[in-house]
CSV table of C-alpha atoms in Angstrom, one decimal:
chain,number,residue,atom,x,y,z
Z,48,MET,CA,10.0,-1.1,18.7
Z,49,ASN,CA,10.2,2.5,17.2
Z,50,SER,CA,7.9,4.0,14.8
Z,51,PHE,CA,9.8,2.7,11.6
Z,52,LYS,CA,10.1,-0.9,12.8
Z,53,ARG,CA,6.5,-1.0,13.7
Z,54,LEU,CA,5.5,0.2,10.2
Z,55,ALA,CA,7.9,-2.1,8.7
Z,56,SER,CA,7.1,-5.2,10.6
Z,57,ASP,CA,3.3,-4.6,10.0
Z,58,THR,CA,4.0,-4.1,6.2
Z,59,VAL,CA,6.0,-7.5,6.2
Z,60,LEU,CA,3.0,-9.1,8.1
Z,61,TYR,CA,0.5,-7.7,5.6
Z,62,GLY,CA,2.9,-8.3,2.8
Z,63,MET,CA,2.6,-12.0,3.8
Z,64,SER,CA,-1.0,-12.3,2.9
Z,65,SER,CA,-0.8,-9.7,0.0
Z,66,ILE,CA,2.5,-10.4,-1.4
Z,67,VAL,CA,2.8,-14.3,-0.9
Z,68,GLY,CA,-0.9,-14.6,-1.4
Z,69,ARG,CA,-1.3,-12.7,-4.5
Z,70,PHE,CA,1.7,-14.2,-6.0
Z,71,LEU,CA,0.1,-17.8,-5.5
Z,72,ASN,CA,-3.0,-16.2,-6.8
Z,73,TRP,CA,-0.8,-14.8,-9.7
Z,74,TRP,CA,-0.1,-18.4,-10.9
Z,75,LEU,CA,-3.7,-18.6,-11.9
Z,76,MET,CA,-2.9,-16.2,-14.7
Z,77,PRO,CA,-0.6,-18.8,-16.5
Z,78,LEU,CA,-3.2,-21.5,-15.8
Z,79,TYR,CA,-6.0,-19.4,-17.5
Z,80,VAL,CA,-4.0,-18.3,-20.5
Z,81,SER,CA,-2.9,-22.0,-20.9
Z,82,LEU,CA,-6.6,-23.0,-20.9
Z,83,PHE,CA,-8.5,-20.5,-22.4
Z,84,ALA,CA,-8.0,-18.5,-25.7
Z,85,PRO,CA,-7.4,-14.8,-25.3
Z,86,ALA,CA,-11.1,-14.0,-26.0
Z,87,GLU,CA,-12.3,-16.2,-23.1
Z,88,TYR,CA,-9.6,-14.7,-21.0
Z,89,GLY,CA,-11.2,-11.4,-22.1
Z,90,ILE,CA,-14.3,-12.5,-20.2
Z,91,VAL,CA,-12.5,-12.7,-16.8
Z,92,THR,CA,-10.5,-9.4,-17.5
Z,93,ASN,CA,-13.7,-7.7,-18.4
Z,94,LEU,CA,-15.9,-9.1,-15.5
Z,95,TYR,CA,-13.7,-8.5,-12.7
Z,96,SER,CA,-13.2,-4.9,-14.0
Z,97,TYR,CA,-16.7,-4.6,-13.3
Z,98,VAL,CA,-16.5,-6.1,-9.8
Z,99,ALA,CA,-13.7,-3.5,-8.9
Z,100,PHE,CA,-16.1,-0.8,-9.5
Z,101,PHE,CA,-18.9,-2.3,-7.6
Z,102,MET,CA,-16.5,-3.2,-4.7
Z,103,VAL,CA,-15.6,0.5,-4.2
Z,104,PHE,CA,-19.3,1.4,-4.7
Z,105,LEU,CA,-20.6,-1.2,-2.1
Z,106,THR,CA,-17.9,-0.2,0.8
Z,107,TYR,CA,-18.6,3.4,0.1
Z,108,GLY,CA,-15.4,4.6,2.0
Z,109,MET,CA,-16.2,3.0,5.1
Z,110,GLU,CA,-13.1,1.4,5.8
Z,111,THR,CA,-11.4,4.8,6.1
Z,112,GLY,CA,-14.2,6.3,7.8
Z,113,TYR,CA,-14.1,3.4,10.3
Z,114,PHE,CA,-10.3,4.1,10.9
Z,115,ARG,CA,-10.8,7.9,11.4
Z,116,PHE,CA,-13.7,7.5,13.8
Z,117,ALA,CA,-12.8,4.5,15.6
Z,118,SER,CA,-9.2,5.7,16.2
Z,119,LYS,CA,-10.7,8.9,17.9
Z,120,SER,CA,-13.7,7.6,19.7
Z,121,SER,CA,-14.1,6.5,23.2
Z,122,GLU,CA,-16.3,3.8,22.0
Z,123,PRO,CA,-14.6,2.1,19.2
Z,124,GLU,CA,-16.8,-0.8,19.4
Z,125,LYS,CA,-20.1,1.3,18.6
Z,126,VAL,CA,-18.2,2.7,15.6
Z,127,TYR,CA,-17.6,-0.9,14.6
Z,128,SER,CA,-21.1,-2.3,15.0
Z,129,THR,CA,-22.7,0.8,13.1
Z,130,SER,CA,-20.4,0.3,10.2
Z,131,LEU,CA,-21.1,-3.4,10.1
Z,132,ILE,CA,-24.7,-3.0,10.1
Z,133,SER,CA,-24.9,-0.3,7.6
Z,134,LEU,CA,-22.7,-2.6,5.3
Z,135,PHE,CA,-24.9,-5.7,5.8
Z,136,PHE,CA,-28.0,-3.7,4.8
Z,137,THR,CA,-26.4,-2.1,1.8
Z,138,SER,CA,-24.9,-5.4,0.6
Z,139,SER,CA,-28.0,-7.5,1.0
Z,140,LEU,CA,-30.1,-4.6,-0.9
Z,141,PHE,CA,-27.5,-4.9,-3.7
Z,142,LEU,CA,-27.8,-8.7,-3.8
Z,143,PHE,CA,-31.5,-8.5,-4.0
Z,144,MET,CA,-31.7,-6.0,-7.0
Z,145,VAL,CA,-29.2,-8.0,-8.6
Z,146,VAL,CA,-31.2,-11.1,-8.4
Z,147,VAL,CA,-34.2,-9.2,-9.8
Z,148,PHE,CA,-32.7,-7.7,-12.8
Z,149,LYS,CA,-29.8,-10.0,-13.6
Z,150,GLN,CA,-31.0,-10.7,-17.2
Z,151,SER,CA,-31.3,-7.1,-17.9
Z,152,LEU,CA,-27.9,-6.4,-16.4
Z,153,ALA,CA,-26.5,-9.2,-18.4
Z,154,ASN,CA,-28.1,-7.6,-21.9
Z,155,LEU,CA,-26.6,-4.3,-20.8
Z,156,ILE,CA,-23.0,-5.4,-20.5
Z,157,GLN,CA,-23.3,-7.7,-23.5
Z,158,TYR,CA,-23.6,-11.0,-21.7
Z,159,SER,CA,-27.1,-12.0,-22.5
Z,160,ASN,CA,-26.2,-15.8,-22.7
Z,161,HIS,CA,-24.6,-15.8,-19.1
Z,162,PRO,CA,-26.9,-14.0,-16.7
Z,163,GLU,CA,-25.5,-16.7,-14.2
Z,164,TYR,CA,-22.0,-14.9,-14.3
Z,165,ILE,CA,-23.7,-11.6,-12.8
Z,166,PHE,CA,-25.4,-13.5,-10.1
Z,167,TRP,CA,-22.3,-15.4,-8.9
Z,168,LEU,CA,-20.3,-12.1,-9.0
Z,169,ALA,CA,-22.9,-10.4,-7.1
Z,170,ILE,CA,-22.8,-12.6,-4.4
Z,171,ILE,CA,-19.0,-12.1,-4.1
Z,172,LEU,CA,-19.4,-8.7,-4.1
Z,173,ALA,CA,-22.1,-8.7,-1.5
Z,174,ILE,CA,-19.7,-11.1,1.0
Z,175,ASP,CA,-16.5,-9.2,0.2
Z,176,ALA,CA,-18.2,-5.5,0.9
Z,177,PHE,CA,-19.9,-6.9,4.1
Z,178,THR,CA,-16.4,-8.5,5.2
Z,179,ALA,CA,-14.2,-5.4,4.6
Z,180,ILE,CA,-15.1,-3.8,8.2
Z,181,PRO,CA,-14.1,-7.3,10.2
Z,182,PHE,CA,-10.9,-6.9,8.3
Z,183,ALA,CA,-10.4,-3.3,8.9
Z,184,ARG,CA,-10.9,-3.9,12.6
Z,185,LEU,CA,-8.2,-6.3,12.5
Z,186,ARG,CA,-5.8,-3.8,11.0
Z,187,LEU,CA,-7.0,-1.3,13.4
Z,188,ASN,CA,-6.3,-3.6,16.4
Z,189,ASN,CA,-3.1,-4.2,15.2
Z,190,ARG,CA,-3.7,-7.9,14.6
Z,191,PRO,CA,-1.8,-8.4,11.3
Z,192,LEU,CA,-1.2,-12.1,11.9
Z,193,LYS,CA,-4.9,-13.0,11.9
Z,194,PHE,CA,-5.7,-10.9,9.1
Z,195,ALA,CA,-2.7,-12.6,6.9
Z,196,MET,CA,-4.0,-15.9,7.9
Z,197,ILE,CA,-7.4,-15.4,7.0
Z,198,LYS,CA,-6.6,-13.7,3.7
Z,199,LEU,CA,-3.9,-16.7,2.8
Z,200,ILE,CA,-7.0,-19.2,3.5
Z,201,ASN,CA,-9.0,-17.4,1.3
Z,202,ILE,CA,-6.2,-17.4,-1.8
Z,203,GLY,CA,-5.5,-21.0,-1.0
Z,204,PHE,CA,-9.4,-22.0,-1.1
Z,205,ASN,CA,-9.6,-20.0,-4.3
Z,206,ILE,CA,-6.6,-21.6,-6.0
Z,207,GLY,CA,-7.7,-25.1,-4.7
Z,208,PHE,CA,-11.3,-24.7,-6.3
Z,209,ASN,CA,-9.8,-23.5,-9.7
Z,210,LEU,CA,-7.3,-26.5,-9.9
Z,211,PHE,CA,-10.1,-28.8,-8.9
Z,212,PHE,CA,-12.7,-27.6,-11.5
Z,213,LEU,CA,-10.3,-26.6,-14.4
Z,214,LEU,CA,-7.7,-29.5,-14.1
Z,215,LEU,CA,-8.8,-32.2,-11.7
Z,216,CYS,CA,-12.8,-32.8,-12.8
Z,217,PRO,CA,-11.8,-32.7,-16.7
Z,218,LYS,CA,-9.1,-35.2,-16.2
Z,219,ILE,CA,-11.4,-37.7,-13.8
Z,220,LEU,CA,-14.0,-37.4,-16.5
Z,221,ASP,CA,-11.6,-38.2,-19.4
Z,222,ASN,CA,-10.5,-41.4,-17.7
Z,223,ASN,CA,-14.0,-42.2,-16.3
Z,224,PRO,CA,-17.0,-40.5,-18.2
Z,225,HIS,CA,-19.4,-42.0,-15.5
Z,226,SER,CA,-17.7,-40.7,-12.4
Z,227,ILE,CA,-19.7,-38.9,-9.6
Z,228,VAL,CA,-17.5,-36.0,-10.6
Z,229,HIS,CA,-20.4,-34.9,-13.3
Z,230,PHE,CA,-22.6,-34.1,-10.4
Z,231,VAL,CA,-20.4,-31.0,-9.6
Z,232,TYR,CA,-18.9,-30.3,-13.0
Z,233,SER,CA,-20.0,-29.5,-16.5
Z,234,ALA,CA,-17.7,-28.5,-19.2
Z,235,ASP,CA,-20.2,-26.1,-20.7
Z,236,ILE,CA,-19.7,-24.0,-17.9
Z,237,GLY,CA,-16.0,-23.3,-18.8
Z,238,VAL,CA,-14.6,-19.9,-17.7
Z,239,GLY,CA,-17.5,-19.9,-15.2
Z,240,TYR,CA,-15.6,-21.9,-13.0
Z,241,VAL,CA,-13.3,-18.9,-12.2
Z,242,PHE,CA,-16.2,-17.2,-10.7
Z,243,ILE,CA,-17.5,-20.1,-9.0
Z,244,SER,CA,-14.0,-20.8,-7.3
Z,245,ASN,CA,-14.0,-17.1,-6.0
Z,246,LEU,CA,-17.5,-17.4,-4.9
Z,247,LEU,CA,-16.9,-20.5,-2.7
Z,248,ALA,CA,-13.5,-18.9,-1.5
Z,249,SER,CA,-15.5,-15.9,-0.2
Z,250,LEU,CA,-17.9,-18.2,1.7
Z,251,VAL,CA,-15.1,-19.6,3.4
Z,252,THR,CA,-13.8,-16.2,4.4
Z,253,LEU,CA,-17.3,-15.3,5.6
Z,254,LEU,CA,-17.3,-18.5,7.9
Z,255,LEU,CA,-13.8,-17.4,9.3
Z,256,LEU,CA,-14.6,-13.9,10.2
Z,257,LEU,CA,-18.0,-14.9,12.1
Z,258,PRO,CA,-16.3,-14.8,15.5
Z,259,GLU,CA,-15.2,-11.4,14.5
Z,260,ILE,CA,-18.6,-10.3,13.6
Z,261,PHE,CA,-20.5,-11.8,16.6
Z,262,ARG,CA,-18.0,-11.1,19.2
Z,263,ILE,CA,-19.6,-7.7,20.3
Z,264,SER,CA,-22.8,-6.6,21.1
Z,265,LEU,CA,-24.5,-4.9,17.8
Z,266,LYS,CA,-25.6,-1.3,18.4
Z,267,PHE,CA,-26.6,1.0,15.6
Z,268,ASP,CA,-25.9,4.8,16.0
Z,269,ARG,CA,-28.0,6.8,13.5
Z,270,LYS,CA,-26.2,10.1,14.1
Z,271,LEU,CA,-22.8,8.6,14.1
Z,272,LEU,CA,-23.5,7.0,10.8
Z,273,ILE,CA,-24.5,10.2,9.1
Z,274,ASN,CA,-21.3,11.6,10.4
Z,275,MET,CA,-19.2,8.6,9.0
Z,276,LEU,CA,-21.0,9.0,5.7
Z,277,SER,CA,-20.3,12.7,5.6
Z,278,TYR,CA,-16.9,11.9,6.1
Z,279,SER,CA,-16.7,9.0,3.8
Z,280,PHE,CA,-18.5,10.2,0.8
Z,281,PRO,CA,-15.5,12.0,-0.9
Z,282,ILE,CA,-13.5,8.8,-0.1
Z,283,LEU,CA,-16.3,7.0,-2.2
Z,284,ILE,CA,-15.8,9.5,-5.0
Z,285,VAL,CA,-12.1,8.9,-4.8
Z,286,GLY,CA,-12.3,5.4,-4.9
Z,287,LEU,CA,-14.9,5.2,-7.9
Z,288,ALA,CA,-12.6,7.7,-9.5
Z,289,GLY,CA,-9.7,5.6,-8.8
Z,290,MET,CA,-11.6,2.4,-10.5
Z,291,VAL,CA,-12.2,4.6,-13.5
Z,292,ASN,CA,-8.4,5.1,-13.7
Z,293,GLN,CA,-7.5,1.5,-13.1
Z,294,ASN,CA,-10.2,-0.4,-14.8
Z,295,ILE,CA,-12.5,1.7,-17.2
Z,296,ASP,CA,-9.8,0.7,-20.1
Z,297,LYS,CA,-10.8,-2.9,-19.5
Z,298,ILE,CA,-14.6,-2.1,-19.7
Z,299,LEU,CA,-14.2,0.1,-22.9
Z,300,LEU,CA,-11.9,-1.7,-25.0
Z,301,PRO,CA,-14.8,-3.9,-26.1
Z,302,PHE,CA,-16.8,-1.2,-27.0
Z,303,LEU,CA,-14.3,1.1,-28.7
Z,304,ILE,CA,-12.5,-1.7,-30.8
Z,305,PRO,CA,-14.2,-2.8,-34.0
Z,306,GLU,CA,-15.6,-6.3,-34.0
Z,307,THR,CA,-13.4,-6.9,-37.1
Z,308,GLU,CA,-10.2,-6.5,-34.9
Z,309,ASN,CA,-11.5,-9.1,-32.2
Z,310,PRO,CA,-11.8,-6.6,-29.1
Z,311,MET,CA,-12.2,-9.7,-26.6
Z,312,GLN,CA,-8.9,-11.2,-27.9
Z,313,GLN,CA,-7.1,-7.7,-27.6
Z,314,LEU,CA,-8.6,-7.3,-24.0
Z,315,GLY,CA,-7.5,-10.9,-23.0
Z,316,ILE,CA,-3.9,-10.1,-24.1
Z,317,TYR,CA,-3.9,-6.6,-22.5
Z,318,GLY,CA,-5.1,-8.3,-19.2
Z,319,ALA,CA,-2.3,-10.7,-19.3
Z,320,GLY,CA,0.1,-8.0,-19.7
Z,321,VAL,CA,-1.5,-5.9,-16.9
Z,322,LYS,CA,-1.2,-8.9,-14.7
Z,323,ILE,CA,2.2,-9.5,-15.0
Z,324,ALA,CA,2.8,-6.0,-13.4
Z,325,VAL,CA,1.1,-7.2,-10.5
Z,326,LEU,CA,4.1,-7.4,-8.4
Z,327,MET,CA,4.2,-3.5,-8.0
Z,328,ASN,CA,0.4,-3.9,-7.0
Z,329,MET,CA,1.5,-6.5,-4.3
Z,330,PHE,CA,3.9,-4.3,-2.8
Z,331,ILE,CA,1.7,-1.1,-2.7
Z,332,GLN,CA,-1.4,-3.0,-1.3
Z,333,ALA,CA,0.8,-4.6,1.7
Z,334,PHE,CA,2.2,-0.9,2.2
Z,335,ARG,CA,-1.2,0.5,2.2
Z,336,TYR,CA,-2.7,-2.2,4.7
Z,337,ALA,CA,-0.1,-1.2,7.2
Z,338,PHE,CA,0.4,2.8,6.4
Z,339,GLU,CA,-3.3,3.9,6.7
Z,340,PRO,CA,-3.9,2.7,10.4
Z,341,PHE,CA,-0.4,3.4,11.3
Z,342,PHE,CA,-0.7,6.9,10.6
Z,343,PHE,CA,-4.1,7.6,11.9
Z,344,SER,CA,-2.9,6.0,15.3
Z,345,GLN,CA,0.4,7.8,15.1
Z,346,ALA,CA,-1.5,11.2,14.4
Z,347,LYS,CA,-2.8,11.0,18.0
Z,348,VAL,CA,0.5,10.8,19.3
Z,349,SER,CA,2.8,13.2,17.2
Z,350,ASP,CA,3.1,14.8,14.3
Z,351,ASP,CA,6.4,14.2,13.0
Z,352,LYS,CA,6.6,15.2,9.0
Z,353,THR,CA,10.0,14.3,8.9
Z,354,MET,CA,8.9,10.5,9.7
Z,355,HIS,CA,6.3,11.0,6.7
Z,356,ALA,CA,9.3,12.1,4.2
Z,357,THR,CA,11.6,9.3,5.1
Z,358,ILE,CA,8.8,6.8,4.5
Z,359,MET,CA,8.1,8.3,1.1
Z,360,LYS,CA,11.8,8.2,0.0
Z,361,TYR,CA,12.0,4.4,1.1
Z,362,PHE,CA,8.8,3.4,-0.6
Z,363,VAL,CA,10.0,5.0,-3.7
Z,364,ILE,CA,13.5,2.9,-3.5
Z,365,PHE,CA,11.4,-0.4,-3.0
Z,366,GLY,CA,9.1,0.7,-5.8
Z,367,LEU,CA,12.0,1.2,-8.1
Z,368,LEU,CA,13.5,-2.1,-7.1
Z,369,ILE,CA,10.5,-3.9,-8.3
Z,370,PHE,CA,10.4,-1.9,-11.6
Z,371,LEU,CA,14.1,-2.7,-12.3
Z,372,GLY,CA,13.6,-6.1,-11.2
Z,373,MET,CA,10.7,-7.0,-13.3
Z,374,MET,CA,12.1,-5.2,-16.3
Z,375,LEU,CA,15.4,-7.0,-16.4
Z,376,TYR,CA,14.2,-10.4,-16.0
Z,377,ILE,CA,11.0,-10.1,-17.9
Z,378,ASP,CA,12.2,-12.8,-20.3
Z,379,VAL,CA,11.9,-15.3,-17.5
Z,380,ILE,CA,8.1,-14.7,-17.3
Z,381,LYS,CA,7.9,-15.3,-21.1
Z,382,LEU,CA,8.7,-18.9,-20.5
Z,383,ILE,CA,5.4,-19.5,-19.0
Z,384,ILE,CA,3.1,-17.5,-21.1
Z,385,PRO,CA,1.8,-18.8,-24.4
Z,386,VAL,CA,3.2,-17.0,-27.5
Z,387,GLU,CA,-0.1,-15.5,-28.5
Z,388,TYR,CA,-0.1,-13.3,-25.2
Z,389,GLU,CA,3.4,-12.0,-25.8
Z,390,GLN,CA,2.7,-9.0,-27.5
Z,391,GLY,CA,0.8,-7.6,-24.2
Z,392,PHE,CA,4.3,-7.5,-22.8
Z,393,THR,CA,4.9,-4.1,-24.4
Z,394,VAL,CA,2.5,-2.3,-21.9
Z,395,VAL,CA,4.3,-3.8,-19.0
Z,396,PRO,CA,6.9,-1.0,-18.1
Z,397,LEU,CA,4.4,1.7,-18.6
Z,398,ILE,CA,1.7,-0.3,-16.3
Z,399,LEU,CA,4.5,-0.7,-13.8
Z,400,MET,CA,5.7,2.9,-13.6
Z,401,ALA,CA,1.7,4.0,-13.4
Z,402,ASN,CA,1.5,1.6,-10.5
Z,403,LEU,CA,4.3,3.1,-8.7
Z,404,PHE,CA,3.0,6.7,-9.4
Z,405,PHE,CA,-0.2,5.6,-7.8
Z,406,GLY,CA,1.7,4.2,-4.8
Z,407,ILE,CA,3.3,7.5,-4.5
Z,408,TYR,CA,0.0,9.3,-4.7
Z,409,PHE,CA,-1.6,7.3,-2.0
Z,410,THR,CA,1.6,8.1,0.3
Z,411,LEU,CA,1.2,11.6,-0.4
Z,412,SER,CA,-2.7,11.5,0.1
Z,413,LEU,CA,-2.1,11.4,3.9
Z,414,TRP,CA,-2.3,15.3,3.8
Z,415,TYR,CA,-6.1,15.5,3.0
Z,416,LYS,CA,-7.0,12.7,5.2
Z,417,LEU,CA,-5.2,14.0,8.2
Z,418,THR,CA,-6.5,17.6,7.7
Z,419,ASP,CA,-10.2,16.2,7.1
Z,420,LYS,CA,-9.9,17.8,3.7
Z,421,THR,CA,-11.1,14.7,1.9
Z,422,ARG,CA,-13.0,16.7,-0.7
Z,423,TYR,CA,-9.6,17.4,-2.3
Z,424,GLY,CA,-9.3,13.7,-2.7
Z,425,ALA,CA,-12.2,13.6,-4.6
Z,426,TYR,CA,-11.3,16.6,-7.0
Z,427,MET,CA,-7.9,15.0,-7.7
Z,428,ALA,CA,-9.4,11.5,-8.7
Z,429,LEU,CA,-12.1,13.2,-10.9
Z,430,ILE,CA,-9.3,15.1,-12.7
Z,431,GLY,CA,-7.5,11.7,-13.0
Z,432,ALA,CA,-10.9,9.9,-14.3
Z,433,ALA,CA,-11.3,12.8,-16.7
Z,434,ILE,CA,-7.7,12.2,-18.0
Z,435,THR,CA,-8.3,8.5,-18.1
Z,436,LEU,CA,-11.7,8.6,-19.9
Z,437,VAL,CA,-10.4,11.3,-22.5
Z,438,LEU,CA,-7.1,9.4,-23.5
Z,439,ASN,CA,-8.8,6.0,-23.5
Z,440,ILE,CA,-11.5,7.4,-26.0
Z,441,ILE,CA,-9.2,9.2,-28.3
Z,442,LEU,CA,-6.4,6.5,-28.2
Z,443,ILE,CA,-8.0,2.9,-28.0
Z,444,PRO,CA,-9.6,3.6,-31.4
Z,445,LYS,CA,-6.2,4.3,-33.0
Z,446,ILE,CA,-3.7,2.2,-31.2
Z,447,GLY,CA,-5.5,-0.4,-29.2
Z,448,TYR,CA,-4.5,-1.3,-25.7
Z,449,MET,CA,-1.4,0.6,-25.8
Z,450,GLY,CA,-3.7,3.7,-25.6
Z,451,SER,CA,-5.2,2.3,-22.4
Z,452,ALA,CA,-1.5,1.9,-20.9
Z,453,ILE,CA,-0.7,5.3,-22.0
Z,454,ALA,CA,-3.8,6.6,-20.4
Z,455,VAL,CA,-3.3,5.1,-17.0
Z,456,PHE,CA,0.2,6.3,-17.0
Z,457,SER,CA,-0.4,9.7,-17.8
Z,458,CYS,CA,-3.5,9.7,-15.4
Z,459,PHE,CA,-1.6,8.6,-12.3
Z,460,PHE,CA,1.6,10.9,-13.1
Z,461,VAL,CA,-0.8,13.9,-13.1
Z,462,MET,CA,-2.6,13.0,-9.8
Z,463,MET,CA,0.8,12.4,-8.3
Z,464,ILE,CA,1.9,16.1,-9.0
Z,465,ILE,CA,-1.4,17.7,-8.2
Z,466,SER,CA,-1.3,15.9,-4.8
Z,467,TYR,CA,2.1,16.8,-4.0
Z,468,VAL,CA,1.4,20.8,-4.7
Z,469,LEU,CA,-1.6,20.7,-2.7
Z,470,GLY,CA,-0.3,18.8,0.1
Z,471,GLN,CA,2.8,21.4,0.5
Z,472,LYS,CA,0.3,24.1,0.8
Z,473,PHE,CA,-1.9,22.5,3.3
Z,474,TYR,CA,0.3,20.0,5.1
Z,475,PRO,CA,3.8,20.8,4.1
Z,476,VAL,CA,5.9,17.9,4.6
Z,477,PRO,CA,10.0,18.4,3.7
Z,478,TYR,CA,10.3,15.4,1.2
Z,479,ASP,CA,13.8,14.8,-0.1
Z,480,LEU,CA,13.1,15.4,-3.7
Z,481,LYS,CA,16.8,15.7,-4.7
Z,482,ARG,CA,17.5,12.3,-3.7
Z,483,ILE,CA,14.2,10.7,-4.8
Z,484,ALA,CA,15.1,12.5,-8.5
Z,485,ILE,CA,18.5,10.9,-8.4
Z,486,TYR,CA,16.9,7.3,-7.8
Z,487,PHE,CA,14.5,7.8,-10.4
Z,488,ALA,CA,17.0,8.9,-12.9
Z,489,LEU,CA,19.4,6.4,-12.1
Z,490,ALA,CA,16.8,3.6,-12.4
Z,491,LEU,CA,15.5,4.8,-15.8
Z,492,VAL,CA,19.1,5.0,-17.3
Z,493,LEU,CA,19.8,1.4,-16.2
Z,494,TYR,CA,16.3,0.4,-17.7
Z,495,PHE,CA,17.2,2.0,-21.1
Z,496,PHE,CA,20.7,0.5,-21.2
Z,497,SER,CA,19.2,-3.0,-21.0
Z,498,PHE,CA,17.6,-2.3,-24.4
Z,499,TYR,CA,21.1,-2.5,-25.8
Z,500,THR,CA,21.4,-6.2,-24.4
Z,501,GLU,CA,18.7,-7.5,-26.4
Z,502,ALA,CA,20.9,-9.1,-29.1
Z,503,LEU,CA,23.4,-10.8,-26.7
Z,504,SER,CA,23.3,-14.3,-25.7
Z,505,LEU,CA,21.0,-14.9,-22.7
Z,506,THR,CA,23.9,-15.4,-20.3
Z,507,LEU,CA,25.8,-12.3,-21.2
Z,508,LYS,CA,22.4,-10.4,-21.1
Z,509,TYR,CA,21.4,-11.4,-17.6
Z,510,ALA,CA,25.1,-11.1,-16.5
Z,511,LEU,CA,24.7,-7.3,-17.6
Z,512,HIS,CA,21.4,-6.9,-15.9
Z,513,THR,CA,22.5,-8.5,-12.8
Z,514,ILE,CA,25.4,-5.7,-12.9
Z,515,PHE,CA,22.7,-3.1,-13.6
Z,516,MET,CA,20.9,-4.1,-10.4
Z,517,GLY,CA,24.1,-4.2,-8.4
Z,518,ILE,CA,24.8,-0.7,-9.6
Z,519,PHE,CA,21.4,0.4,-8.2
Z,520,LEU,CA,21.6,-1.4,-5.0
Z,521,PHE,CA,24.9,-0.3,-4.4
Z,522,SER,CA,24.1,3.3,-5.0
Z,523,ILE,CA,21.4,3.2,-2.6
Z,524,PHE,CA,23.2,1.6,0.0
Z,525,SER,CA,25.9,4.3,-0.4
Z,526,PHE,CA,23.5,7.2,-0.1
Z,527,GLU,CA,21.2,5.6,2.7
Z,528,LYS,CA,23.6,3.3,5.0
Z,529,ARG,CA,23.8,6.2,7.7
Z,530,GLU,CA,20.2,7.2,7.6
Z,531,LEU,CA,19.1,3.4,7.8
Z,532,LYS,CA,21.3,2.9,10.9
Z,533,LYS,CA,19.6,5.8,12.6
Z,534,LEU,CA,16.2,4.6,11.7
Z,535,PHE,CA,16.5,1.0,12.8
Z,536,VAL,CA,18.4,1.4,15.9
Z,537,HIS,CA,16.1,0.4,18.9
Z,538,LYS,CA,15.3,3.4,20.7
Z,539,ARG,CA,15.6,3.0,24.6
């Protein structure tokens, strides 16, 4: 199997867990918005934004560090063991600190009446941070099938527990108030069952990964860890700044919108709008799982920059297909979302395009990882974080959550441009900018044409939108058919 086939195959397998799994998980959002008022759903959006920050902090770039050191080490198991022990210690310390200070933390983030939320989320974080390295090992050892299976089981249990606590238990108690279900269910917990379900699913994942954790002899190399931390620290800064770019809006909204304008309600509506754009995230996540270990291992064999350029082009093509597909058929999604959330749909095109820019930025960022110039990743991420913070602080009080959407769009666009310019200086790759620009222009023109179909009947509207998609697909095929044949013909 040639390199392109391998990357495509791995992306599909990782996508099975990421895209299929997250698509199934996505259906929890319609469940939540049907059960909870926007202000209650705002709690879920708000607290999971904190979780995203702490997850990056607790893994402190060790996944990328593990890939880099294990791929070039003669003792990859020692790298794995050292990484695992380090994460176990820091995750345990974090959990202990949260247990001691959970009420103070709850007061700080305005959840004084629910310190249990903080405790449950801390357990989830500790487990997920610790299991990051076993999952990374599966990726590096090219075992996407097992990786996908465990990820899907996690999502299946999460969905199952949500359905059990939020739908089945209330129904049983309505029909039989004296049922034994009341031993495991209390209506007073309400939205807290979202976090409890996640916690139970994380425990199941930990159990499934135990063979991977204990299959090798545990050895700790202090000098190796110091070298790994030195390499990974800029990745931590990149990750934290990235979380600022992706999640600080959901933390700032309750503080920057006056109480009279119901900030948690606005946050819930915005959170639902962001969640609708999740398909782009699914594609990017699947690609990232395959892309990083693929290129670190490929770098040991060859340095084919033409391959980098080709992969970038097809990444953009698939990203634009997702953008067009979602925006041309977004009315279908409106059928399952309560009307009080529909105003949040205005942010979807901006969030989709922002996520595509982020995916391009990630693909471009290969240059500073392969050249060990990870500090540049930190610089770019900090610039992006500064843009995000400034624009959010300026725009949220004026235009609410639309300001957050503009901020994240601007942030990732600027980061993408900076990474391209620096990458061409330190690790020049012959990207096909002309072809990429044509595809972007065509997708945006077709999207803007779709505005003129709003007054038409649904049948005619979707017939035209399908023609628009056909035009885009035909154009791609016409430009790329020769190159596609070359790429996926088996090399003997």
